[in-house]
Amino acid sequence: MSDFNDDGFDDLATGVPGESVSDRSRAGATSVFFGTGLGLAAAGNEFWHQDSANVPGGAEAGDVFGSSLAGGDFNNDGIDDLAIGSFGEGIGGAGNAGAVTVLSGTSDGLTGIGSQLWYQGFGGVVGGAEKDDAFGNALTTGDFNNDGFADLAIGVRGEDIGPIAAAGAVNVLFGSSIGLSGNGDQVWHQDIAGVAGSAAESGDAFGDAVAAGDFDNDGFDDLVVGVTGENVGTISNAGYINVLHGSAAGLTATGSQAFDQNTSGIAGNAEADDFFGGALAVGDFNNDGFADLAVGVRGEDVGGASNAGAINVLQGSATGLGAAGNQSWTQDSAGVGGNAEGDDRFGTALASGDFNGDGFADLAIGASGESVGSLTGAGAVSVLYGSASGLSATGSQVWDQNSAGVGGTAESGDRFGDVLRFGDFNGDGFDDLAIGVPGEDIGARDDAGATAVLFGSADGLTPADDQTWHQDIAGILGTAQADDLFGSALA
């Protein structure tokens, strides 16, 4: 959740990475909608790209500015700031080296004044900008050193470690009174001493996903890193996750953890192309004070249904995440709506919020490949609710664009649920859910994209007063164009 103007209502940033800026295709942009007592509003919406006033750099073809987003209060002034990834950014002659732009929050919303541009080899950021590093492919915020300033973890999935191509890395920039700083920047990869699990290998893509939470409840946020290309034994692309713990000195390898589906006690089995760790969400599903972790396994085969998808849930404890009591969910689990089918990719996206206000975190699960009737890849979102025993199928929900009351109409290739984000956009105390629909056609413009919003209530998510946003709605800055992919990232 992010409040960019400090008015008490959560706001929503929406990535439009395919946006053309002047004649520069896929330069990318980001739209920002502000919360009100009635939910998100068109009034005062903002539209940012690299040719906007005071934004560093310049819009170039293929930058995909807005391909990843994360909100956090990096300067601890009480107003959230916005980090915007552009993993296609060229640095010098290094194409797709990647960069991250930070816009500061003010009482009037985001501003380009004082904005920052970060990339490897600049301003103290460890490493050097290299071709296809994709610095900024994933972003998350957390207070890893518990100093009151939000910090930023930046995925660099294409980073070479020595001669090992695309092994991947994560850079961490720490917050300060002047915002993010290169001072004390950390870089993590699988060949750093003490990092649990296997060594860096070609194509591991360490940093393909990142998430933060306090799993051992010691006051320091910890970092989870998805390593989707990791081979487990001889099983290619099975995937796994690394956990680095927070401390007064920032993240540390001391006590680091690694989990995959062949880890003792973890439900399921590692299989080729499972991509365990491709999506991550943190929430206290059993309300015991320890953050828990949901892990997407979008390539999981369920019975004979290939790429049906699954999720694993690991419980937090005084010693951090553990296998004890872990849960595994698919669309064939008892009480979960729908059926596991080939290429559903249940677990493509995850978001945790308290949608019914009962104190237990709930989990929204995107299945962007779900067929709705005969409409392939229309997409759907399932919701599991928290309880004293963790996530439960009791009261579970399934939503798609043909659900009663949900705006829009399910169409092939819409990918409803490809991206998810929670926030209390109307300030009523119930978390709401924003749903990216990047494949939505707007008129004759294919894949222009849209974002849907379902609001929370005492009964959970409801279609009452639901909203749908795209660039052809009156008052919204920008114009819907083919392949804009509005809704590809949310913060």
CSV table of C-alpha atoms in Angstrom, one decimal:
chain,number,residue,atom,x,y,z
A,1,MET,CA,0.0,0.0,0.0
A,2,SER,CA,1.2,3.5,-0.8
A,3,ASP,CA,0.0,7.0,0.1
A,4,PHE,CA,1.8,9.4,-2.2
A,5,ASN,CA,0.0,12.6,-0.9
A,6,ASP,CA,-0.4,11.7,2.8
A,7,ASP,CA,-4.2,12.2,2.9
A,8,GLY,CA,-4.9,8.9,4.6
A,9,PHE,CA,-6.2,7.1,1.5
A,10,ASP,CA,-4.0,4.6,-0.3
A,11,ASP,CA,-3.1,5.5,-3.9
A,12,LEU,CA,-2.2,3.3,-6.8
A,13,ALA,CA,0.6,3.5,-9.3
A,14,THR,CA,0.0,1.6,-12.6
A,15,GLY,CA,2.8,0.7,-15.0
A,16,VAL,CA,2.4,1.3,-18.7
A,17,PRO,CA,5.7,-0.2,-19.9
A,18,GLY,CA,4.6,-0.4,-23.6
A,19,GLU,CA,3.6,3.2,-23.8
A,20,SER,CA,5.2,5.2,-26.7
A,21,VAL,CA,6.6,8.6,-25.8
A,22,SER,CA,6.5,10.7,-28.9
A,23,ASP,CA,7.8,8.3,-31.5
A,24,ARG,CA,9.8,6.1,-29.1
A,25,SER,CA,8.1,2.8,-28.9
A,26,ARG,CA,8.0,1.0,-25.5
A,27,ALA,CA,9.7,3.9,-23.8
A,28,GLY,CA,7.2,3.3,-21.0
A,29,ALA,CA,5.2,5.4,-18.5
A,30,THR,CA,3.4,5.2,-15.2
A,31,SER,CA,-0.1,6.4,-14.2
A,32,VAL,CA,-0.9,7.4,-10.6
A,33,PHE,CA,-4.5,7.4,-9.2
A,34,PHE,CA,-5.3,8.9,-5.8
A,35,GLY,CA,-7.6,7.4,-3.2
A,36,THR,CA,-10.7,9.1,-1.9
A,37,GLY,CA,-13.7,8.2,0.2
A,38,LEU,CA,-15.2,6.7,-2.9
A,39,GLY,CA,-12.2,4.8,-4.0
A,40,LEU,CA,-9.7,5.7,-6.7
A,41,ALA,CA,-10.4,8.9,-8.7
A,42,ALA,CA,-9.6,10.3,-12.1
A,43,ALA,CA,-9.3,13.8,-10.6
A,44,GLY,CA,-5.7,14.8,-10.1
A,45,ASN,CA,-4.3,11.7,-11.7
A,46,GLU,CA,-0.6,11.9,-12.8
A,47,PHE,CA,1.2,10.5,-15.8
A,48,TRP,CA,5.0,10.1,-15.6
A,49,HIS,CA,7.7,9.2,-18.1
A,50,GLN,CA,11.3,10.0,-18.6
A,51,ASP,CA,10.5,13.1,-20.6
A,52,SER,CA,8.4,14.5,-17.8
A,53,ALA,CA,9.7,17.7,-16.2
A,54,ASN,CA,12.5,17.1,-13.7
A,55,VAL,CA,12.6,13.4,-14.3
A,56,PRO,CA,16.3,12.3,-14.9
A,57,GLY,CA,17.2,10.5,-18.1
A,58,GLY,CA,15.3,10.7,-21.4
A,59,ALA,CA,12.6,8.5,-22.9
A,60,GLU,CA,14.1,6.0,-25.3
A,61,ALA,CA,12.7,3.2,-27.3
A,62,GLY,CA,12.6,-0.1,-25.3
A,63,ASP,CA,13.3,1.5,-21.9
A,64,VAL,CA,10.0,0.0,-20.5
A,65,PHE,CA,9.8,2.6,-17.8
A,66,GLY,CA,7.1,1.4,-15.4
A,67,SER,CA,7.8,-2.3,-15.8
A,68,SER,CA,8.2,-2.7,-12.1
A,69,LEU,CA,7.1,-0.4,-9.2
A,70,ALA,CA,7.4,-0.1,-5.4
A,71,GLY,CA,6.3,2.5,-2.9
A,72,GLY,CA,8.0,3.4,0.3
A,73,ASP,CA,9.0,6.3,2.5
A,74,PHE,CA,12.7,6.4,1.7
A,75,ASN,CA,13.3,9.8,3.5
A,76,ASN,CA,10.9,9.2,6.4
A,77,ASP,CA,9.0,12.4,5.9
A,78,GLY,CA,5.7,10.6,6.4
A,79,ILE,CA,4.8,10.6,2.7
A,80,ASP,CA,5.5,7.6,0.4
A,81,ASP,CA,7.8,7.9,-2.6
A,82,LEU,CA,7.7,5.8,-5.7
A,83,ALA,CA,10.5,3.7,-7.3
A,84,ILE,CA,10.0,2.9,-11.0
A,85,GLY,CA,12.0,0.2,-12.8
A,86,SER,CA,13.0,0.5,-16.4
A,87,PHE,CA,14.9,-2.7,-17.0
A,88,GLY,CA,15.3,-2.0,-20.7
A,89,GLU,CA,17.3,1.2,-20.0
A,90,GLY,CA,20.6,1.4,-21.9
A,91,ILE,CA,23.6,2.7,-19.9
A,92,GLY,CA,26.3,3.9,-22.2
A,93,GLY,CA,26.5,1.2,-24.8
A,94,ALA,CA,25.1,-1.5,-22.6
A,95,GLY,CA,21.6,-2.3,-23.8
A,96,ASN,CA,19.0,-3.4,-21.3
A,97,ALA,CA,21.4,-2.8,-18.4
A,98,GLY,CA,18.5,-1.3,-16.5
A,99,ALA,CA,17.8,1.6,-14.2
A,100,VAL,CA,15.5,2.7,-11.4
A,101,THR,CA,13.9,6.2,-11.0
A,102,VAL,CA,12.6,7.5,-7.7
A,103,LEU,CA,9.9,10.2,-7.5
A,104,SER,CA,9.3,11.9,-4.1
A,105,GLY,CA,5.9,12.1,-2.5
A,106,THR,CA,4.5,15.5,-1.3
A,107,SER,CA,1.2,16.7,0.0
A,108,ASP,CA,0.3,17.5,-3.6
A,109,GLY,CA,1.3,14.0,-4.9
A,110,LEU,CA,4.5,12.8,-6.6
A,111,THR,CA,7.1,15.3,-7.9
A,112,GLY,CA,10.0,15.1,-10.3
A,113,ILE,CA,11.8,17.7,-8.2
A,114,GLY,CA,14.7,16.0,-6.4
A,115,SER,CA,14.0,12.8,-8.2
A,116,GLN,CA,16.8,10.2,-8.4
A,117,LEU,CA,18.2,7.8,-11.0
A,118,TRP,CA,20.0,4.7,-10.0
A,119,TYR,CA,22.0,2.1,-12.0
A,120,GLN,CA,25.0,-0.1,-11.4
A,121,GLY,CA,28.3,1.7,-11.2
A,122,PHE,CA,26.6,5.1,-10.4
A,123,GLY,CA,26.4,6.9,-7.0
A,124,GLY,CA,27.9,4.1,-5.0
A,125,VAL,CA,25.8,1.3,-6.5
A,126,VAL,CA,27.9,-1.8,-6.5
A,127,GLY,CA,28.5,-3.5,-9.8
A,128,GLY,CA,28.8,-2.2,-13.4
A,129,ALA,CA,26.1,-1.7,-15.9
A,130,GLU,CA,26.3,-4.5,-18.4
A,131,LYS,CA,24.2,-5.6,-21.4
A,132,ASP,CA,21.1,-7.5,-20.4
A,133,ASP,CA,21.6,-7.1,-16.6
A,134,ALA,CA,17.9,-6.0,-16.3
A,135,PHE,CA,18.6,-4.0,-13.2
A,136,GLY,CA,15.2,-3.1,-11.8
A,137,ASN,CA,13.3,-6.1,-13.2
A,138,ALA,CA,11.8,-6.5,-9.7
A,139,LEU,CA,11.5,-4.1,-6.7
A,140,THR,CA,10.4,-4.3,-3.1
A,141,THR,CA,10.7,-2.1,0.0
A,142,GLY,CA,11.4,-2.9,3.6
A,143,ASP,CA,13.2,-1.5,6.6
A,144,PHE,CA,16.1,-4.0,6.7
A,145,ASN,CA,18.1,-2.1,9.3
A,146,ASN,CA,15.1,-0.8,11.4
A,147,ASP,CA,16.2,2.8,11.3
A,148,GLY,CA,12.8,4.2,10.3
A,149,PHE,CA,13.7,4.8,6.6
A,150,ALA,CA,12.4,2.4,4.0
A,151,ASP,CA,15.0,0.7,1.9
A,152,LEU,CA,14.8,-0.6,-1.6
A,153,ALA,CA,15.8,-4.1,-2.9
A,154,ILE,CA,16.4,-4.2,-6.7
A,155,GLY,CA,16.4,-7.4,-8.7
A,156,VAL,CA,19.1,-7.8,-11.3
A,157,ARG,CA,18.1,-11.2,-12.8
A,158,GLY,CA,20.5,-11.0,-15.8
A,159,GLU,CA,23.6,-10.2,-13.8
A,160,ASP,CA,26.7,-12.2,-14.7
A,161,ILE,CA,28.7,-13.5,-11.7
A,162,GLY,CA,32.2,-13.7,-13.1
A,163,PRO,CA,31.9,-15.9,-16.2
A,164,ILE,CA,28.5,-17.3,-15.1
A,165,ALA,CA,25.9,-15.8,-17.4
A,166,ALA,CA,22.6,-14.5,-16.0
A,167,ALA,CA,23.1,-16.0,-12.6
A,168,GLY,CA,21.4,-13.0,-11.1
A,169,ALA,CA,21.9,-10.6,-8.2
A,170,VAL,CA,20.0,-8.2,-5.9
A,171,ASN,CA,21.2,-4.7,-5.0
A,172,VAL,CA,19.9,-3.0,-1.8
A,173,LEU,CA,19.9,0.8,-1.4
A,174,PHE,CA,19.2,2.2,2.1
A,175,GLY,CA,17.0,5.1,3.0
A,176,SER,CA,18.1,8.3,4.7
A,177,SER,CA,17.0,11.8,5.4
A,178,ILE,CA,17.8,12.7,1.8
A,179,GLY,CA,16.1,9.6,0.3
A,180,LEU,CA,17.8,6.5,-1.0
A,181,SER,CA,21.6,6.6,-0.8
A,182,GLY,CA,24.4,4.6,-2.4
A,183,ASN,CA,26.2,4.7,1.0
A,184,GLY,CA,26.4,1.2,2.3
A,185,ASP,CA,24.8,-0.3,-0.8
A,186,GLN,CA,24.8,-4.1,-0.7
A,187,VAL,CA,24.8,-6.6,-3.5
A,188,TRP,CA,23.8,-10.2,-3.0
A,189,HIS,CA,24.2,-13.3,-5.1
A,190,GLN,CA,24.6,-17.0,-4.6
A,191,ASP,CA,28.4,-16.9,-4.6
A,192,ILE,CA,28.6,-14.6,-1.5
A,193,ALA,CA,29.9,-16.4,1.5
A,194,GLY,CA,27.2,-17.6,3.9
A,195,VAL,CA,24.3,-17.4,1.4
A,196,ALA,CA,22.4,-20.7,1.8
A,197,GLY,CA,21.8,-23.0,-1.1
A,198,SER,CA,23.7,-23.8,-4.2
A,199,ALA,CA,26.4,-21.7,-6.0
A,200,ALA,CA,25.6,-19.3,-8.8
A,201,GLU,CA,24.9,-21.1,-12.0
A,202,SER,CA,24.1,-19.9,-15.5
A,203,GLY,CA,20.5,-18.9,-15.9
A,204,ASP,CA,19.5,-19.0,-12.3
A,205,ALA,CA,17.9,-15.6,-12.4
A,206,PHE,CA,18.5,-14.8,-8.7
A,207,GLY,CA,16.4,-11.7,-8.2
A,208,ASP,CA,13.6,-12.6,-10.6
A,209,ALA,CA,11.2,-11.8,-7.7
A,210,VAL,CA,11.7,-10.1,-4.3
A,211,ALA,CA,9.6,-9.6,-1.2
A,212,ALA,CA,10.2,-8.3,2.3
A,213,GLY,CA,8.7,-9.1,5.7
A,214,ASP,CA,9.7,-9.7,9.3
A,215,PHE,CA,9.5,-13.5,9.5
A,216,ASP,CA,11.1,-13.8,12.9
A,217,ASN,CA,9.4,-10.7,14.4
A,218,ASP,CA,12.7,-9.2,15.6
A,219,GLY,CA,11.8,-5.7,14.3
A,220,PHE,CA,14.1,-6.0,11.2
A,221,ASP,CA,12.5,-6.8,7.8
A,222,ASP,CA,14.0,-9.8,6.0
A,223,LEU,CA,14.3,-10.3,2.2
A,224,VAL,CA,13.1,-13.2,0.1
A,225,VAL,CA,14.7,-13.6,-3.3
A,226,GLY,CA,13.0,-15.8,-6.0
A,227,VAL,CA,15.5,-17.8,-8.0
A,228,THR,CA,13.2,-19.1,-10.7
A,229,GLY,CA,15.9,-20.6,-13.0
A,230,GLU,CA,17.5,-22.6,-10.3
A,231,ASN,CA,18.1,-26.3,-11.1
A,232,VAL,CA,17.3,-28.6,-8.2
A,233,GLY,CA,19.7,-31.5,-8.8
A,234,THR,CA,19.3,-32.3,-12.4
A,235,ILE,CA,15.8,-30.8,-12.5
A,236,SER,CA,16.0,-27.7,-14.7
A,237,ASN,CA,14.2,-24.5,-13.8
A,238,ALA,CA,12.5,-26.1,-10.7
A,239,GLY,CA,13.2,-22.9,-8.8
A,240,TYR,CA,13.9,-22.0,-5.2
A,241,ILE,CA,14.0,-19.1,-2.8
A,242,ASN,CA,16.7,-17.5,-0.6
A,243,VAL,CA,16.0,-15.7,2.6
A,244,LEU,CA,18.4,-13.0,4.0
A,245,HIS,CA,17.7,-11.6,7.4
A,246,GLY,CA,17.7,-8.0,8.5
A,247,SER,CA,20.0,-6.6,11.2
A,248,ALA,CA,21.2,-3.2,12.4
A,249,ALA,CA,23.9,-3.4,9.7
A,250,GLY,CA,21.3,-4.2,7.0
A,251,LEU,CA,20.8,-7.6,5.4
A,252,THR,CA,23.2,-10.4,6.5
A,253,ALA,CA,24.0,-13.9,5.3
A,254,THR,CA,24.1,-15.0,8.9
A,255,GLY,CA,21.3,-17.6,9.3
A,256,SER,CA,20.3,-17.3,5.7
A,257,GLN,CA,17.8,-19.9,4.4
A,258,ALA,CA,17.0,-21.7,1.1
A,259,PHE,CA,13.9,-23.6,0.2
A,260,ASP,CA,12.7,-25.6,-2.8
A,261,GLN,CA,10.0,-28.2,-3.3
A,262,ASN,CA,12.5,-31.0,-2.4
A,263,THR,CA,13.4,-29.4,0.9
A,264,SER,CA,12.4,-31.7,3.7
A,265,GLY,CA,8.8,-31.0,4.9
A,266,ILE,CA,7.9,-28.8,1.9
A,267,ALA,CA,4.8,-30.0,0.1
A,268,GLY,CA,5.1,-31.0,-3.5
A,269,ASN,CA,8.1,-32.1,-5.6
A,270,ALA,CA,10.6,-30.2,-7.6
A,271,GLU,CA,9.9,-30.7,-11.3
A,272,ALA,CA,11.3,-29.2,-14.5
A,273,ASP,CA,9.9,-25.7,-15.3
A,274,ASP,CA,8.0,-25.3,-12.0
A,275,PHE,CA,9.5,-21.8,-11.5
A,276,PHE,CA,9.0,-22.0,-7.7
A,277,GLY,CA,9.5,-18.5,-6.4
A,278,GLY,CA,8.3,-16.6,-9.5
A,279,ALA,CA,5.8,-14.7,-7.3
A,280,LEU,CA,6.0,-13.9,-3.6
A,281,ALA,CA,3.6,-12.3,-1.1
A,282,VAL,CA,4.1,-11.6,2.6
A,283,GLY,CA,1.2,-11.6,5.2
A,284,ASP,CA,0.4,-12.8,8.7
A,285,PHE,CA,-2.2,-15.4,7.7
A,286,ASN,CA,-2.6,-16.9,11.2
A,287,ASN,CA,-2.2,-13.6,13.1
A,288,ASP,CA,0.5,-14.9,15.4
A,289,GLY,CA,2.8,-11.9,15.0
A,290,PHE,CA,5.2,-13.6,12.6
A,291,ALA,CA,5.0,-12.8,8.9
A,292,ASP,CA,4.3,-15.8,6.6
A,293,LEU,CA,5.3,-16.2,3.0
A,294,ALA,CA,3.2,-17.4,0.0
A,295,VAL,CA,5.3,-18.7,-2.9
A,296,GLY,CA,3.9,-18.9,-6.5
A,297,VAL,CA,4.7,-22.1,-8.5
A,298,ARG,CA,3.1,-21.1,-11.8
A,299,GLY,CA,4.6,-24.0,-13.8
A,300,GLU,CA,3.4,-26.8,-11.3
A,301,ASP,CA,1.7,-29.7,-13.0
A,302,VAL,CA,-1.4,-30.9,-11.2
A,303,GLY,CA,-2.3,-34.4,-12.1
A,304,GLY,CA,-2.1,-34.5,-15.9
A,305,ALA,CA,-2.6,-30.7,-16.2
A,306,SER,CA,0.7,-29.1,-17.2
A,307,ASN,CA,1.4,-25.6,-15.9
A,308,ALA,CA,-1.8,-25.6,-13.9
A,309,GLY,CA,0.1,-23.9,-11.1
A,310,ALA,CA,0.2,-24.0,-7.3
A,311,ILE,CA,1.3,-22.0,-4.3
A,312,ASN,CA,3.2,-23.0,-1.2
A,313,VAL,CA,2.8,-21.2,2.1
A,314,LEU,CA,5.7,-21.1,4.7
A,315,GLN,CA,5.0,-20.1,8.3
A,316,GLY,CA,7.1,-17.5,10.2
A,317,SER,CA,8.4,-18.2,13.6
A,318,ALA,CA,11.0,-17.0,16.2
A,319,THR,CA,13.6,-18.8,14.0
A,320,GLY,CA,12.3,-17.4,10.7
A,321,LEU,CA,10.5,-19.2,8.0
A,322,GLY,CA,10.2,-23.0,8.3
A,323,ALA,CA,8.7,-26.0,6.7
A,324,ALA,CA,6.6,-26.9,9.7
A,325,GLY,CA,2.9,-26.5,9.0
A,326,ASN,CA,3.4,-25.4,5.4
A,327,GLN,CA,0.5,-25.5,3.1
A,328,SER,CA,0.1,-26.2,-0.7
A,329,TRP,CA,-2.9,-25.0,-2.7
A,330,THR,CA,-4.0,-25.6,-6.2
A,331,GLN,CA,-7.3,-25.2,-8.0
A,332,ASP,CA,-8.0,-28.9,-7.2
A,333,SER,CA,-7.7,-28.3,-3.5
A,334,ALA,CA,-10.9,-29.0,-1.6
A,335,GLY,CA,-13.0,-25.9,-1.4
A,336,VAL,CA,-11.0,-23.8,-3.9
A,337,GLY,CA,-13.2,-22.7,-6.8
A,338,GLY,CA,-12.4,-23.7,-10.3
A,339,ASN,CA,-10.4,-26.7,-11.6
A,340,ALA,CA,-6.7,-27.2,-12.3
A,341,GLU,CA,-6.3,-27.1,-16.1
A,342,GLY,CA,-3.3,-26.9,-18.4
A,343,ASP,CA,-1.7,-23.5,-18.6
A,344,ASP,CA,-3.9,-21.9,-15.9
A,345,ARG,CA,-0.7,-20.7,-14.2
A,346,PHE,CA,-2.4,-20.4,-10.8
A,347,GLY,CA,0.2,-18.5,-8.7
A,348,THR,CA,1.4,-16.2,-11.5
A,349,ALA,CA,0.8,-13.2,-9.1
A,350,LEU,CA,0.1,-12.9,-5.4
A,351,ALA,CA,-1.0,-10.2,-3.0
A,352,SER,CA,-1.8,-10.3,0.6
A,353,GLY,CA,-4.2,-7.9,2.4
A,354,ASP,CA,-6.9,-8.1,5.1
A,355,PHE,CA,-10.0,-7.9,2.8
A,356,ASN,CA,-12.5,-8.7,5.5
A,357,GLY,CA,-10.9,-6.7,8.4
A,358,ASP,CA,-10.8,-9.6,10.8
A,359,GLY,CA,-7.1,-9.2,11.6
A,360,PHE,CA,-5.9,-12.2,9.6
A,361,ALA,CA,-4.1,-11.5,6.3
A,362,ASP,CA,-5.8,-13.0,3.2
A,363,LEU,CA,-4.3,-14.0,-0.1
A,364,ALA,CA,-5.3,-13.2,-3.6
A,365,ILE,CA,-3.9,-15.6,-6.3
A,366,GLY,CA,-3.7,-14.7,-9.9
A,367,ALA,CA,-4.2,-17.4,-12.6
A,368,SER,CA,-3.7,-15.3,-15.7
A,369,GLY,CA,-3.9,-18.2,-18.0
A,370,GLU,CA,-7.3,-19.4,-16.8
A,371,SER,CA,-9.9,-20.0,-19.4
A,372,VAL,CA,-13.3,-18.5,-18.8
A,373,GLY,CA,-15.7,-20.8,-20.7
A,374,SER,CA,-14.0,-21.1,-24.1
A,375,LEU,CA,-12.0,-17.9,-23.7
A,376,THR,CA,-8.4,-19.0,-23.3
A,377,GLY,CA,-6.1,-16.9,-21.2
A,378,ALA,CA,-8.9,-14.6,-20.0
A,379,GLY,CA,-7.6,-14.9,-16.5
A,380,ALA,CA,-9.1,-15.2,-13.0
A,381,VAL,CA,-8.2,-14.4,-9.3
A,382,SER,CA,-8.9,-16.7,-6.4
A,383,VAL,CA,-9.0,-15.5,-2.8
A,384,LEU,CA,-8.2,-17.6,0.3
A,385,TYR,CA,-9.0,-16.1,3.7
A,386,GLY,CA,-6.8,-16.2,6.8
A,387,SER,CA,-7.6,-18.0,10.1
A,388,ALA,CA,-6.0,-19.1,13.3
A,389,SER,CA,-4.7,-22.2,11.4
A,390,GLY,CA,-3.5,-20.2,8.4
A,391,LEU,CA,-5.1,-19.9,5.0
A,392,SER,CA,-8.4,-21.6,4.6
A,393,ALA,CA,-10.7,-22.5,1.7
A,394,THR,CA,-13.7,-21.6,3.8
A,395,GLY,CA,-15.4,-18.7,2.1
A,396,SER,CA,-12.9,-18.7,-0.7
A,397,GLN,CA,-13.8,-16.7,-3.8
A,398,VAL,CA,-13.0,-16.8,-7.6
A,399,TRP,CA,-13.3,-13.6,-9.7
A,400,ASP,CA,-13.1,-13.1,-13.4
A,401,GLN,CA,-14.5,-10.4,-15.8
A,402,ASN,CA,-17.6,-12.5,-16.3
A,403,SER,CA,-18.4,-12.6,-12.5
A,404,ALA,CA,-21.6,-10.8,-11.6
A,405,GLY,CA,-20.9,-7.1,-11.0
A,406,VAL,CA,-17.3,-7.1,-12.2
A,407,GLY,CA,-16.7,-4.5,-14.9
A,408,GLY,CA,-15.6,-5.5,-18.3
A,409,THR,CA,-16.1,-8.7,-20.2
A,410,ALA,CA,-13.8,-11.7,-20.2
A,411,GLU,CA,-11.9,-12.1,-23.5
A,412,SER,CA,-9.2,-14.4,-24.7
A,413,GLY,CA,-5.8,-13.2,-23.8
A,414,ASP,CA,-6.9,-10.5,-21.3
A,415,ARG,CA,-4.7,-12.0,-18.5
A,416,PHE,CA,-6.9,-10.8,-15.7
A,417,GLY,CA,-4.9,-11.3,-12.5
A,418,ASP,CA,-1.4,-11.1,-14.2
A,419,VAL,CA,-0.5,-8.5,-11.5
A,420,LEU,CA,-2.1,-7.9,-8.1
A,421,ARG,CA,-1.8,-5.2,-5.4
A,422,PHE,CA,-3.7,-4.4,-2.2
A,423,GLY,CA,-4.5,-1.1,-0.6
A,424,ASP,CA,-7.3,0.7,1.3
A,425,PHE,CA,-8.2,3.0,-1.5
A,426,ASN,CA,-11.4,4.3,0.1
A,427,GLY,CA,-10.1,4.5,3.7
A,428,ASP,CA,-12.9,2.3,5.2
A,429,GLY,CA,-10.5,0.0,7.1
A,430,PHE,CA,-10.9,-2.9,4.7
A,431,ASP,CA,-8.1,-3.7,2.2
A,432,ASP,CA,-9.1,-3.5,-1.5
A,433,LEU,CA,-7.6,-5.4,-4.4
A,434,ALA,CA,-6.2,-3.9,-7.6
A,435,ILE,CA,-6.0,-6.4,-10.5
A,436,GLY,CA,-3.9,-5.9,-13.6
A,437,VAL,CA,-5.4,-6.8,-16.9
A,438,PRO,CA,-2.5,-6.0,-19.3
A,439,GLY,CA,-4.0,-7.9,-22.2
A,440,GLU,CA,-7.3,-6.0,-22.2
A,441,ASP,CA,-8.3,-4.7,-25.6
A,442,ILE,CA,-9.6,-1.1,-25.6
A,443,GLY,CA,-11.7,-0.8,-28.7
A,444,ALA,CA,-9.6,-2.0,-31.6
A,445,ARG,CA,-6.3,-1.5,-29.7
A,446,ASP,CA,-5.0,-4.9,-28.7
A,447,ASP,CA,-3.3,-5.2,-25.3
A,448,ALA,CA,-3.8,-1.6,-24.4
A,449,GLY,CA,-4.5,-2.9,-20.9
A,450,ALA,CA,-6.6,-2.0,-17.9
A,451,THR,CA,-6.8,-2.3,-14.1
A,452,ALA,CA,-9.8,-3.5,-12.1
A,453,VAL,CA,-10.5,-2.7,-8.4
A,454,LEU,CA,-12.6,-4.9,-6.0
A,455,PHE,CA,-13.4,-3.4,-2.6
A,456,GLY,CA,-13.1,-5.1,0.7
A,457,SER,CA,-16.0,-5.5,3.2
A,458,ALA,CA,-16.9,-7.4,6.3
A,459,ASP,CA,-17.8,-10.3,4.0
A,460,GLY,CA,-14.5,-10.1,2.0
A,461,LEU,CA,-14.1,-8.8,-1.5
A,462,THR,CA,-17.2,-7.6,-3.3
A,463,PRO,CA,-18.0,-6.3,-6.8
A,464,ALA,CA,-20.1,-3.6,-5.3
A,465,ASP,CA,-18.8,-0.2,-6.6
A,466,ASP,CA,-16.0,-2.0,-8.4
A,467,GLN,CA,-13.9,0.2,-10.7
A,468,THR,CA,-12.1,-0.4,-14.0
A,469,TRP,CA,-9.4,2.0,-15.2
A,470,HIS,CA,-7.7,2.5,-18.6
A,471,GLN,CA,-6.4,5.3,-20.6
A,472,ASP,CA,-9.5,6.0,-22.6
A,473,ILE,CA,-11.6,7.0,-19.5
A,474,ALA,CA,-12.5,10.6,-19.3
A,475,GLY,CA,-10.0,12.6,-17.2
A,476,ILE,CA,-7.2,10.0,-17.4
A,477,LEU,CA,-4.0,11.3,-18.8
A,478,GLY,CA,-2.5,9.5,-21.8
A,479,THR,CA,-4.3,7.6,-24.6
A,480,ALA,CA,-4.9,3.9,-24.9
A,481,GLN,CA,-2.6,2.5,-27.6
A,482,ALA,CA,-2.0,-1.1,-28.8
A,483,ASP,CA,0.5,-2.9,-26.7
A,484,ASP,CA,0.6,-0.3,-24.0
A,485,LEU,CA,0.1,-3.0,-21.4
A,486,PHE,CA,-1.4,-0.7,-18.9
A,487,GLY,CA,-1.6,-2.6,-15.6
A,488,SER,CA,1.6,-4.6,-16.1
A,489,ALA,CA,2.9,-3.4,-12.7
A,490,LEU,CA,1.1,-2.0,-9.6
A,491,ALA,CA,2.3,-0.3,-6.4
